[in-house]
XYZ file of N, CA and C in Angstrom:
798
model
N 13.085 -45.722 -55.519
C 13.389 -45.585 -54.097
C 13.139 -44.155 -53.628
N 13.582 -43.195 -54.476
C 13.389 -41.799 -54.115
C 11.914 -41.456 -54.030
N 11.123 -41.987 -54.987
C 9.684 -41.732 -54.960
C 9.038 -42.330 -53.709
N 9.543 -43.492 -53.303
C 9.004 -44.133 -52.094
C 9.266 -43.273 -50.867
N 10.495 -42.723 -50.763
C 10.832 -41.878 -49.619
C 9.987 -40.617 -49.614
N 9.811 -40.026 -50.789
C 8.981 -38.825 -50.886
C 7.548 -39.128 -50.462
N 7.065 -40.293 -50.891
C 5.703 -40.686 -50.519
C 5.547 -40.886 -49.019
N 6.568 -41.502 -48.400
C 6.521 -41.715 -46.947
C 6.555 -40.396 -46.197
N 7.384 -39.466 -46.667
C 7.453 -38.160 -46.031
C 6.129 -37.424 -46.152
N 5.529 -37.510 -47.311
C 4.235 -36.856 -47.510
C 3.176 -37.457 -46.597
N 3.220 -38.785 -46.402
C 2.259 -39.446 -45.536
C 2.437 -39.012 -44.088
N 3.712 -38.906 -43.672
C 3.986 -38.486 -42.299
C 3.522 -37.059 -42.062
N 3.742 -36.201 -43.047
C 3.315 -34.809 -42.902
C 1.799 -34.695 -42.868
N 1.124 -35.605 -43.542
C -0.338 -35.551 -43.593
C -0.981 -36.198 -42.388
N -0.218 -36.980 -41.624
C -0.785 -37.661 -40.465
C -0.982 -36.681 -39.322
N -2.180 -36.586 -38.741
C -2.397 -35.637 -37.650
C -1.577 -35.996 -36.428
N -1.213 -34.956 -35.645
C -0.456 -35.181 -34.422
C -1.269 -36.040 -33.466
N -0.553 -36.828 -32.677
C -1.227 -37.735 -31.756
C -1.990 -36.959 -30.693
N -3.175 -37.431 -30.350
C -3.992 -36.811 -29.324
C -3.583 -37.344 -27.960
N -3.450 -36.460 -26.983
C -3.118 -36.862 -25.616
C -4.389 -37.294 -24.887
N -4.193 -37.937 -23.734
C -5.333 -38.418 -22.958
C -5.231 -37.965 -21.506
N -6.378 -37.611 -20.937
C -6.495 -37.206 -19.542
C -7.413 -38.183 -18.828
N -6.933 -38.730 -17.722
C -7.709 -39.688 -16.930
C -8.453 -38.948 -15.824
N -9.761 -39.192 -15.735
C -10.593 -38.628 -14.674
C -11.173 -39.765 -13.846
N -10.975 -39.686 -12.540
C -11.529 -40.687 -11.620
C -12.333 -39.938 -10.570
N -13.571 -39.645 -10.910
C -14.440 -38.828 -10.075
C -15.611 -39.678 -9.589
N -15.787 -39.687 -8.256
C -16.908 -40.411 -7.656
C -16.940 -41.866 -8.122
N -15.794 -42.504 -8.149
C -15.645 -43.921 -8.510
C -16.090 -44.207 -9.941
N -16.133 -43.166 -10.793
C -16.522 -43.360 -12.188
C -15.368 -42.909 -13.080
N -14.478 -43.821 -13.456
C -13.337 -43.424 -14.286
C -13.758 -43.111 -15.717
N -13.061 -42.148 -16.304
C -13.304 -41.809 -17.699
C -12.021 -41.230 -18.273
N -11.794 -41.473 -19.536
C -10.630 -40.925 -20.218
C -11.094 -40.005 -21.333
N -10.512 -38.794 -21.356
C -10.815 -37.822 -22.400
C -9.572 -37.640 -23.279
N -9.759 -37.640 -24.562
C -8.670 -37.294 -25.472
C -8.664 -35.785 -25.679
N -7.509 -35.259 -26.051
C -7.454 -33.823 -26.300
C -8.375 -33.423 -27.451
N -8.488 -34.278 -28.456
C -9.370 -33.947 -29.576
C -10.825 -33.895 -29.132
N -11.232 -34.823 -28.263
C -12.609 -34.811 -27.773
C -12.878 -33.579 -26.924
N -11.892 -33.170 -26.127
C -12.074 -31.991 -25.288
C -12.078 -30.707 -26.108
N -11.255 -30.662 -27.153
C -11.240 -29.473 -28.003
C -12.587 -29.244 -28.677
N -13.313 -30.332 -28.922
C -14.624 -30.220 -29.558
C -15.780 -30.371 -28.560
N -15.477 -30.325 -27.264
C -16.490 -30.434 -26.220
C -17.499 -29.295 -26.374
N -18.801 -29.561 -26.125
C -19.820 -28.506 -26.276
C -19.543 -27.260 -25.438
N -18.854 -27.431 -24.308
C -18.578 -26.286 -23.437
C -17.247 -25.610 -23.740
N -16.489 -26.135 -24.709
C -15.172 -25.567 -25.017
C -15.321 -24.181 -25.636
N -14.434 -23.282 -25.251
C -14.424 -21.929 -25.797
C -13.031 -21.335 -25.645
N -12.805 -20.224 -26.310
C -11.535 -19.523 -26.190
C -11.597 -18.587 -24.990
N -10.558 -18.611 -24.168
C -10.511 -17.743 -22.993
C -9.189 -16.980 -22.978
N -9.191 -15.839 -22.309
C -7.995 -15.032 -22.137
C -7.586 -15.070 -20.668
N -6.346 -15.421 -20.405
C -5.781 -15.398 -19.055
C -4.757 -14.266 -19.018
N -5.094 -13.141 -18.392
C -4.207 -11.969 -18.482
C -2.867 -12.132 -17.769
N -2.831 -12.910 -16.687
C -1.572 -13.096 -15.947
C -1.364 -14.584 -15.688
N -0.917 -15.279 -16.720
C -0.714 -16.716 -16.604
C 0.469 -17.001 -15.680
N 0.251 -17.890 -14.706
C 1.265 -18.175 -13.695
C 2.496 -18.836 -14.296
N 2.315 -19.744 -15.227
C 3.438 -20.504 -15.772
C 4.187 -19.759 -16.873
N 3.450 -19.053 -17.729
C 4.093 -18.350 -18.834
C 4.481 -16.913 -18.487
N 3.993 -16.424 -17.345
C 4.333 -15.080 -16.869
C 3.926 -13.995 -17.872
N 2.842 -14.220 -18.570
C 2.319 -13.236 -19.516
C 0.892 -13.607 -19.859
N 0.243 -12.773 -20.639
C -1.116 -13.071 -21.067
C -1.099 -14.239 -22.050
N -2.091 -15.128 -21.903
C -2.195 -16.289 -22.784
C -3.647 -16.475 -23.208
N -3.818 -17.099 -24.359
C -5.147 -17.410 -24.884
C -5.222 -18.920 -25.084
N -6.299 -19.535 -24.563
C -6.424 -20.990 -24.590
C -7.806 -21.409 -25.086
N -7.829 -22.568 -25.715
C -9.077 -23.293 -25.939
C -9.276 -24.114 -24.669
N -10.402 -23.924 -23.966
C -10.555 -24.512 -22.639
C -12.002 -24.908 -22.368
N -12.138 -25.795 -21.385
C -13.444 -26.287 -20.932
C -13.566 -25.966 -19.442
N -14.708 -25.459 -18.979
C -14.869 -25.261 -17.533
C -14.639 -26.584 -16.810
N -13.743 -26.595 -15.842
C -13.406 -27.853 -15.174
C -14.648 -28.502 -14.568
N -15.539 -27.701 -14.013
C -16.738 -28.244 -13.359
C -17.584 -29.068 -14.321
N -17.541 -28.751 -15.623
C -18.346 -29.492 -16.597
C -17.861 -30.917 -16.792
N -16.639 -31.222 -16.324
C -16.081 -32.564 -16.457
C -16.155 -33.371 -15.166
N -16.690 -32.752 -14.116
C -16.639 -33.369 -12.790
C -18.015 -33.787 -12.297
N -18.794 -34.419 -13.149
C -20.115 -34.875 -12.763
C -20.032 -35.812 -11.555
N -20.854 -35.540 -10.557
C -20.867 -36.362 -9.354
C -20.006 -35.802 -8.241
N -19.178 -34.812 -8.537
C -18.323 -34.215 -7.512
C -19.148 -33.346 -6.580
N -18.895 -33.460 -5.276
C -19.596 -32.671 -4.266
C -18.650 -31.633 -3.677
N -19.191 -30.479 -3.225
C -18.324 -29.424 -2.688
C -17.427 -29.881 -1.539
N -17.864 -30.872 -0.786
C -17.055 -31.353 0.332
C -15.999 -32.372 -0.051
N -15.930 -32.741 -1.332
C -14.939 -33.712 -1.785
C -13.560 -33.072 -1.901
N -12.594 -33.908 -2.189
C -11.205 -33.446 -2.315
C -10.619 -33.990 -3.609
N -9.930 -33.118 -4.344
C -9.329 -33.504 -5.621
C -7.818 -33.549 -5.529
N -7.239 -34.443 -6.299
C -5.801 -34.449 -6.518
C -5.566 -34.398 -8.025
N -4.644 -33.526 -8.439
C -4.323 -33.350 -9.851
C -2.869 -33.750 -10.067
N -2.661 -34.810 -10.838
C -1.332 -35.384 -11.040
C -0.785 -34.998 -12.406
N 0.452 -34.528 -12.418
C 1.126 -34.169 -13.663
C 2.075 -35.284 -14.081
N 2.456 -35.274 -15.328
C 3.318 -36.331 -15.857
C 4.722 -36.283 -15.266
N 5.129 -35.146 -14.682
C 6.470 -35.032 -14.109
C 6.524 -35.353 -12.624
N 5.404 -35.827 -12.043
C 5.384 -36.192 -10.631
C 4.791 -35.147 -9.717
N 4.443 -33.974 -10.241
C 3.794 -32.918 -9.462
C 2.395 -33.389 -9.079
N 2.001 -33.189 -7.815
C 0.706 -33.680 -7.335
C 0.022 -32.596 -6.520
N -0.864 -31.836 -7.148
C -1.544 -30.724 -6.487
C -2.790 -31.220 -5.765
N -3.010 -30.675 -4.571
C -4.203 -30.979 -3.781
C -5.160 -29.799 -3.898
N -6.458 -30.079 -4.094
C -7.421 -29.001 -4.328
C -8.773 -29.356 -3.725
N -9.279 -28.548 -2.781
C -10.645 -28.780 -2.297
C -11.635 -28.675 -3.457
N -12.590 -29.589 -3.507
C -13.537 -29.609 -4.621
C -14.334 -28.316 -4.711
N -14.586 -27.681 -3.570
C -15.359 -26.447 -3.575
C -14.708 -25.380 -4.450
N -13.375 -25.360 -4.510
C -12.695 -24.396 -5.374
C -12.907 -24.728 -6.843
N -12.821 -26.023 -7.168
C -13.013 -26.431 -8.563
C -14.428 -26.175 -9.045
N -15.388 -26.224 -8.123
C -16.794 -26.037 -8.480
C -17.249 -24.595 -8.299
N -16.370 -23.751 -7.767
C -16.750 -22.389 -7.429
C -16.969 -21.511 -8.650
N -17.614 -20.386 -8.400
C -17.878 -19.422 -9.475
C -17.161 -18.100 -9.232
N -16.599 -17.917 -8.022
C -15.848 -16.692 -7.742
C -14.534 -16.698 -8.499
N -13.785 -17.767 -8.353
C -12.606 -18.027 -9.179
C -12.957 -19.221 -10.063
N -12.969 -19.008 -11.363
C -13.433 -20.054 -12.275
C -12.258 -20.880 -12.791
N -12.328 -22.206 -12.556
C -11.280 -23.129 -13.003
C -11.589 -23.592 -14.427
N -10.560 -23.549 -15.269
C -10.674 -23.998 -16.656
C -9.608 -25.048 -16.944
N -9.976 -26.055 -17.701
C -9.001 -27.011 -18.201
C -8.616 -26.568 -19.610
N -7.412 -26.036 -19.743
C -6.913 -25.624 -21.054
C -6.379 -26.846 -21.789
N -6.688 -26.934 -23.081
C -6.325 -28.097 -23.885
C -5.407 -27.652 -25.019
N -4.252 -28.274 -25.095
C -3.302 -27.973 -26.164
C -3.702 -28.728 -27.429
N -3.819 -28.009 -28.517
C -4.116 -28.641 -29.802
C -2.826 -29.276 -30.329
N -2.803 -30.601 -30.528
C -1.572 -31.237 -31.020
C -1.069 -30.643 -32.329
N -1.982 -30.102 -33.125
C -1.583 -29.519 -34.403
C -1.053 -28.098 -34.252
N -1.325 -27.467 -33.109
C -0.866 -26.105 -32.850
C -0.377 -26.012 -31.407
N 0.785 -26.592 -31.115
C 1.250 -26.657 -29.731
C 1.536 -25.279 -29.134
N 1.425 -25.220 -27.823
C 1.750 -23.996 -27.090
C 3.258 -23.772 -27.085
N 3.690 -22.565 -26.747
C 5.140 -22.318 -26.662
C 5.780 -23.064 -25.502
N 7.077 -23.221 -25.563
C 7.816 -23.865 -24.476
C 7.768 -22.991 -23.229
N 7.786 -23.623 -22.067
C 7.786 -22.878 -20.814
C 9.097 -22.122 -20.612
N 10.167 -22.655 -21.168
C 11.493 -22.039 -21.107
C 12.341 -22.685 -22.196
N 13.454 -22.075 -22.564
C 14.307 -22.687 -23.590
C 14.709 -24.111 -23.203
N 14.489 -25.032 -24.123
C 14.820 -26.429 -23.877
C 13.785 -27.178 -23.066
N 12.693 -26.519 -22.694
C 11.638 -27.143 -21.904
C 10.417 -27.417 -22.773
N 9.541 -28.347 -22.337
C 8.293 -28.568 -23.073
C 7.300 -27.452 -22.791
N 6.142 -27.563 -23.381
C 5.073 -26.596 -23.119
C 4.325 -26.992 -21.850
N 3.295 -26.239 -21.502
C 2.455 -26.568 -20.349
C 1.435 -27.643 -20.694
N 1.368 -28.069 -21.935
C 0.391 -29.059 -22.355
C 0.778 -30.482 -21.975
N -0.089 -31.415 -22.257
C -1.272 -31.252 -23.101
C -2.494 -30.669 -22.392
N -2.496 -30.718 -21.037
C -3.625 -30.194 -20.272
C -3.093 -29.342 -19.127
N -3.779 -28.253 -18.853
C -3.262 -27.254 -17.919
C -4.450 -26.626 -17.200
N -4.421 -26.606 -15.875
C -5.483 -25.983 -15.088
C -5.175 -24.504 -14.924
N -6.032 -23.660 -15.469
C -5.852 -22.212 -15.374
C -7.080 -21.607 -14.694
N -6.938 -20.377 -14.218
C -7.987 -19.758 -13.413
C -8.313 -18.357 -13.918
N -9.595 -18.043 -13.888
C -10.051 -16.669 -14.034
C -10.324 -16.111 -12.645
N -9.856 -14.898 -12.387
C -10.033 -14.229 -11.109
C -9.493 -15.060 -9.943
N -8.261 -15.543 -10.021
C -7.738 -16.432 -8.980
C -7.607 -15.771 -7.607
N -7.357 -14.457 -7.578
C -7.141 -13.784 -6.301
C -8.379 -13.831 -5.410
N -9.561 -13.906 -6.017
C -10.803 -13.890 -5.233
C -10.902 -15.085 -4.297
N -10.295 -16.225 -4.664
C -10.316 -17.427 -3.828
C -8.929 -17.789 -3.313
N -7.996 -16.836 -3.414
C -6.624 -17.042 -2.945
C -6.007 -18.298 -3.559
N -6.172 -18.434 -4.865
C -5.576 -19.552 -5.589
C -4.072 -19.312 -5.710
N -3.270 -20.270 -5.238
C -1.824 -20.136 -5.288
C -1.230 -20.727 -6.553
N 0.029 -20.416 -6.854
C 0.681 -20.941 -8.064
C 0.704 -22.456 -8.133
N 0.780 -23.129 -6.969
C 0.814 -24.596 -6.979
C -0.532 -25.187 -7.385
N -1.555 -24.347 -7.450
C -2.881 -24.807 -7.862
C -3.155 -24.496 -9.334
N -2.086 -24.270 -10.087
C -2.125 -24.135 -11.546
C -1.307 -25.282 -12.157
N -1.604 -26.530 -11.902
C -0.756 -27.614 -12.415
C -0.833 -27.728 -13.942
N 0.327 -27.906 -14.552
C 0.373 -28.104 -16.003
C 0.868 -29.509 -16.315
N 0.859 -29.856 -17.596
C 1.198 -31.217 -18.048
C 0.367 -32.247 -17.270
N -0.899 -31.931 -17.090
C -1.795 -32.800 -16.331
C -2.003 -34.133 -17.041
N -2.064 -35.195 -16.242
C -2.314 -36.532 -16.777
C -3.504 -37.201 -16.098
N -3.814 -36.774 -14.861
C -4.830 -37.497 -14.100
C -5.464 -36.582 -13.054
N -6.786 -36.637 -12.928
C -7.524 -35.922 -11.886
C -8.392 -36.943 -11.168
N -8.306 -36.979 -9.838
C -9.068 -37.983 -9.103
C -9.550 -37.447 -7.760
N -10.607 -38.064 -7.252
C -11.092 -37.744 -5.917
C -10.421 -38.676 -4.919
N -10.010 -38.083 -3.797
C -9.364 -38.826 -2.725
C -9.878 -38.299 -1.390
N -9.599 -39.037 -0.333
C -9.880 -38.532 1.003
C -8.976 -37.328 1.268
N -9.377 -36.427 2.161
C -8.511 -35.288 2.503
C -7.140 -35.750 2.985
N -6.178 -34.856 2.884
C -4.784 -35.181 3.218
C -4.657 -35.711 4.640
N -5.327 -35.081 5.596
C -5.194 -35.481 6.996
C -5.661 -36.913 7.221
N -6.627 -37.367 6.441
C -7.117 -38.744 6.569
C -6.167 -39.723 5.880
N -5.625 -39.325 4.751
C -4.740 -40.228 4.013
C -3.380 -40.368 4.668
N -2.913 -39.305 5.283
C -1.547 -39.298 5.802
C -1.513 -38.747 7.231
N -1.908 -39.552 8.217
C -1.872 -39.065 9.603
C -0.471 -38.723 10.079
N 0.569 -39.239 9.405
C 1.939 -38.915 9.822
C 2.313 -37.464 9.512
N 1.428 -36.741 8.832
C 1.647 -35.321 8.589
C 1.025 -34.443 9.669
N 0.199 -35.034 10.532
C -0.554 -34.242 11.497
C 0.342 -33.743 12.624
N 0.146 -32.490 13.041
C 0.851 -31.997 14.223
C 0.377 -32.743 15.469
N 1.157 -32.630 16.533
C 0.782 -33.251 17.802
C -0.501 -32.621 18.335
N -1.160 -33.341 19.233
C -2.438 -32.878 19.759
C -2.361 -31.555 20.486
N -1.210 -31.237 21.064
C -1.066 -29.982 21.801
C -0.433 -28.877 20.958
N -0.379 -29.064 19.642
C 0.232 -28.066 18.759
C -0.578 -26.773 18.774
N 0.104 -25.681 18.579
C -0.533 -24.366 18.612
C -1.343 -24.119 17.337
N -2.162 -23.084 17.397
C -2.946 -22.691 16.224
C -2.028 -22.285 15.076
N -0.885 -21.692 15.398
C 0.069 -21.298 14.359
C 0.589 -22.518 13.614
N 0.881 -23.594 14.332
C 1.383 -24.821 13.701
C 0.313 -25.451 12.823
N -0.920 -25.458 13.297
C -2.016 -26.001 12.477
C -2.223 -25.149 11.224
N -2.068 -23.836 11.370
C -2.153 -22.964 10.192
C -1.027 -23.293 9.217
N 0.153 -23.576 9.753
C 1.271 -23.961 8.898
C 1.024 -25.259 8.164
N 0.333 -26.199 8.810
C -0.020 -27.460 8.144
C -0.935 -27.192 6.950
N -1.884 -26.269 7.122
C -2.778 -25.917 6.008
C -1.986 -25.284 4.865
N -1.035 -24.408 5.198
C -0.223 -23.782 4.163
C 0.704 -24.799 3.491
N 1.201 -25.755 4.269
C 2.032 -26.819 3.703
C 1.262 -27.586 2.624
N 0.004 -27.920 2.908
C -0.802 -28.649 1.935
C -0.997 -27.844 0.658
N -1.167 -26.548 0.803
C -1.444 -25.693 -0.355
C -0.190 -25.418 -1.180
N 0.928 -25.134 -0.513
C 2.103 -24.631 -1.216
C 3.246 -25.632 -1.370
N 3.344 -26.604 -0.481
C 4.535 -27.466 -0.445
C 4.280 -28.892 -0.921
N 3.090 -29.406 -0.653
C 2.840 -30.835 -0.835
C 2.810 -31.254 -2.300
N 2.588 -30.296 -3.187
C 2.559 -30.644 -4.605
C 3.916 -31.131 -5.098
N 4.990 -30.707 -4.415
C 6.337 -31.092 -4.832
C 7.055 -31.993 -3.841
N 6.674 -31.929 -2.565
C 7.437 -32.596 -1.515
C 6.607 -33.617 -0.741
N 7.311 -34.576 -0.186
C 6.753 -35.448 0.835
C 7.300 -35.000 2.188
N 6.674 -35.503 3.259
C 7.166 -35.250 4.615
C 6.878 -36.501 5.418
N 7.896 -37.025 6.102
C 7.777 -38.325 6.764
C 7.365 -39.407 5.766
N 7.794 -39.245 4.534
C 7.458 -40.216 3.493
C 6.033 -40.120 2.995
N 5.253 -39.177 3.533
C 3.825 -39.087 3.215
C 3.583 -38.125 2.063
N 2.826 -38.571 1.086
C 2.471 -37.748 -0.060
C 2.542 -38.550 -1.339
N 2.048 -37.961 -2.408
C 2.022 -38.632 -3.705
C 2.960 -37.997 -4.712
N 3.585 -36.890 -4.344
C 4.481 -36.227 -5.276
C 5.768 -37.027 -5.484
N 6.262 -36.988 -6.712
C 7.547 -37.608 -7.065
C 8.507 -36.530 -7.551
N 8.327 -35.310 -7.090
C 9.010 -34.160 -7.684
C 10.216 -33.680 -6.874
N 10.024 -33.435 -5.584
C 11.095 -32.876 -4.765
C 11.437 -33.765 -3.589
N 12.426 -33.382 -2.772
C 12.864 -34.216 -1.649
C 11.901 -34.177 -0.472
N 12.029 -35.164 0.396
C 11.259 -35.212 1.635
C 11.709 -34.058 2.537
N 10.758 -33.428 3.223
C 11.074 -32.268 4.055
C 11.267 -32.613 5.536
N 11.365 -33.905 5.848
C 11.626 -34.256 7.246
C 12.596 -35.419 7.400
N 12.753 -36.213 6.364
C 13.626 -37.381 6.418
C 14.701 -37.291 5.341
N 15.938 -37.450 5.670
C 16.430 -37.745 7.023
C 16.470 -36.522 7.940
N 16.464 -35.302 7.327
C 16.496 -34.098 8.152
C 15.502 -33.074 7.628
N 14.964 -32.302 8.555
C 14.134 -31.152 8.194
C 15.045 -29.999 7.783
N 14.626 -29.184 6.812
C 15.458 -28.017 6.468
C 15.630 -27.062 7.645
N 14.726 -27.130 8.626
C 14.904 -26.283 9.805
C 16.110 -26.725 10.633
N 16.627 -27.928 10.348
C 17.773 -28.437 11.101
C 19.111 -28.069 10.460
N 19.111 -27.691 9.193
C 20.392 -27.357 8.564
C 20.439 -25.958 7.955
N 19.336 -25.216 7.982
C 19.367 -23.804 7.621
C 19.389 -23.001 8.918
N 20.401 -22.192 9.113
C 20.491 -21.396 10.336
C 19.913 -20.001 10.121
N 19.589 -19.348 11.226
C 19.092 -17.980 11.158
C 17.858 -17.852 10.288
N 17.867 -16.834 9.425
C 16.709 -16.604 8.556
C 16.919 -17.165 7.154
N 17.918 -18.051 6.996
C 18.235 -18.527 5.653
C 17.129 -19.387 5.040
N 16.398 -20.153 5.850
C 15.323 -20.965 5.284
C 14.214 -20.063 4.747
N 13.858 -19.035 5.504
C 12.841 -18.085 5.032
C 13.302 -17.408 3.745
N 14.574 -17.049 3.682
C 15.108 -16.418 2.478
C 15.118 -17.394 1.306
N 15.401 -18.652 1.598
C 15.403 -19.669 0.546
C 14.002 -19.869 -0.027
N 12.998 -19.900 0.845
C 11.626 -20.074 0.373
C 11.198 -18.880 -0.479
N 11.608 -17.700 -0.099
C 11.264 -16.509 -0.869
C 11.939 -16.500 -2.249
N 13.217 -16.859 -2.287
C 13.975 -16.778 -3.550
C 15.075 -17.825 -3.544
N 14.768 -19.078 -3.916
C 15.755 -20.163 -3.844
C 17.053 -19.875 -4.588
N 16.952 -19.288 -5.769
C 18.150 -19.063 -6.578
C 19.057 -17.994 -5.983
N 18.555 -17.217 -5.016
C 19.398 -16.216 -4.380
C 20.402 -16.853 -3.423
N 20.129 -18.107 -3.003
C 21.036 -18.804 -2.097
C 21.734 -19.978 -2.762
N 21.033 -20.652 -3.650
C 21.598 -21.811 -4.346
C 21.305 -21.655 -5.836
N 22.230 -21.069 -6.546
C 22.002 -20.792 -7.960
C 22.586 -21.914 -8.791
N 21.700 -22.696 -9.410
C 22.161 -23.773 -10.280
C 21.100 -24.025 -11.341
N 21.521 -24.365 -12.556
C 20.589 -24.442 -13.688
C 19.460 -25.439 -13.485
N 19.717 -26.514 -12.727
C 18.697 -27.551 -12.562
C 17.711 -27.233 -11.439
N 17.900 -26.125 -10.740
C 16.997 -25.779 -9.652
C 15.575 -25.564 -10.157
N 14.621 -26.268 -9.580
C 13.243 -26.204 -10.066
C 12.285 -25.547 -9.077
N 12.732 -25.295 -7.837
C 11.821 -24.724 -6.858
C 11.552 -23.263 -7.174
N 10.271 -22.877 -7.241
C 9.953 -21.469 -7.480
C 10.077 -20.675 -6.186
N 10.202 -19.383 -6.307
C 10.164 -18.527 -5.134
C 8.723 -18.241 -4.737
N 8.521 -17.933 -3.478
C 7.190 -17.612 -2.969
C 7.203 -16.175 -2.444
N 6.914 -15.217 -3.309
C 6.905 -13.818 -2.867
C 5.770 -13.557 -1.887
N 5.821 -12.402 -1.266
C 4.842 -12.083 -0.225
C 3.424 -12.025 -0.792
N 3.285 -11.761 -2.091
C 1.951 -11.745 -2.694
C 1.335 -13.137 -2.731
N 2.179 -14.167 -2.733
C 1.716 -15.557 -2.767
C 1.651 -16.147 -1.364
N 2.666 -15.865 -0.570
C 2.782 -16.395 0.791
C 3.118 -15.214 1.704
N 2.140 -14.774 2.468
C 2.349 -13.599 3.315
C 3.381 -13.894 4.400
N 3.845 -12.856 5.065
C 4.802 -13.045 6.156
C 4.203 -13.916 7.252
N 2.934 -13.699 7.563
C 2.275 -14.507 8.589
C 2.182 -15.967 8.163
N 1.856 -16.207 6.885
C 1.763 -17.586 6.383
C 3.133 -18.249 6.342
N 4.154 -17.502 5.970
C 5.515 -18.055 5.960
C 5.946 -18.427 7.372
N 5.640 -17.571 8.330
C 5.958 -17.877 9.725
C 5.266 -19.160 10.163
N 4.029 -19.351 9.717
C 3.280 -20.560 10.073
C 3.905 -21.802 9.448
N 4.327 -21.721 8.185
C 4.978 -22.857 7.527
C 6.248 -23.241 8.268
N 7.043 -22.257 8.629
C 8.286 -22.524 9.347
C 8.003 -23.153 10.711
N 6.937 -22.686 11.375
C 6.568 -23.260 12.677
C 6.153 -24.719 12.519
N 5.420 -25.020 11.449
C 5.002 -26.407 11.208
C 6.212 -27.300 10.929
N 7.122 -26.839 10.073
C 8.312 -27.645 9.752
C 9.176 -27.861 10.996
N 9.326 -26.818 11.801
C 10.105 -26.942 13.027
C 9.467 -27.943 13.979
N 8.137 -27.869 14.080
C 7.394 -28.801 14.935
C 7.566 -30.234 14.449
N 7.452 -30.452 13.139
C 7.530 -31.793 12.584
C 8.946 -32.362 12.639
N 9.957 -31.490 12.764
C 11.324 -31.982 12.921
C 11.456 -32.822 14.180
N 10.592 -32.594 15.150
C 10.579 -33.405 16.366
C 9.591 -34.557 16.313
N 8.996 -34.764 15.143
C 8.009 -35.844 14.961
C 8.368 -36.655 13.720
N 9.585 -37.130 13.660
C 10.009 -37.948 12.523
C 9.368 -39.331 12.609
N 8.663 -39.677 11.566
C 7.993 -40.985 11.510
C 8.407 -41.657 10.214
N 8.998 -42.825 10.339
C 9.426 -43.543 9.143
C 8.219 -44.043 8.366
N 8.267 -43.922 7.025
C 7.128 -44.390 6.229
C 6.949 -45.897 6.318
């Protein structure tokens, strides 16, 4: 019996870690890549990311240029990147195909996993979108999705979810806020029930945060959530001025305030 147990343990130790899978649905051509296949992809190489958004330090990854996996994608297309935790990032295809800021799909080797994102948390794997020279294209933290499970082409947000659109007489500031909402907020939140994220609460139903945050507290909350509501389960990141300028923050607040008067049930 003891020999049998030893043999089983040896077999388990010798069995390679399970390979994860990434679903790609580009130009109506679905394909699934395993992590092992991507690690051995002809375009795979080691890259250095000096200021990794998720790990807050320099990281080294085995990665594939994202554009090499997006055959058939056109610059005018729109991408959505879905994570296993419900995070849903929206990304214009032109950014993914660009050369000013280079998008890489980092692949976690099951046999050599990445470190945890925080104590008691998983790693950023199995797949993680990282960027070289992100500032050149104003790539925001929400455009570094980790724990990726699916990448697909979809119609732009305004076409998919007209209930997110400002009124026809909305100011340029409100329209600018809608653009910032798509970039910074939509990956975690829905509004009027519209969106694909399963991560955070709706920002208009039943109430907009502009209706229950008085004074400048909403702006302060967006800048540093834990400074107003400190609790271990809080997952919302802060948006410092380097990520969201004062002008952009003002636009987001104007959009949310405007939409508080345009509640539409899903």
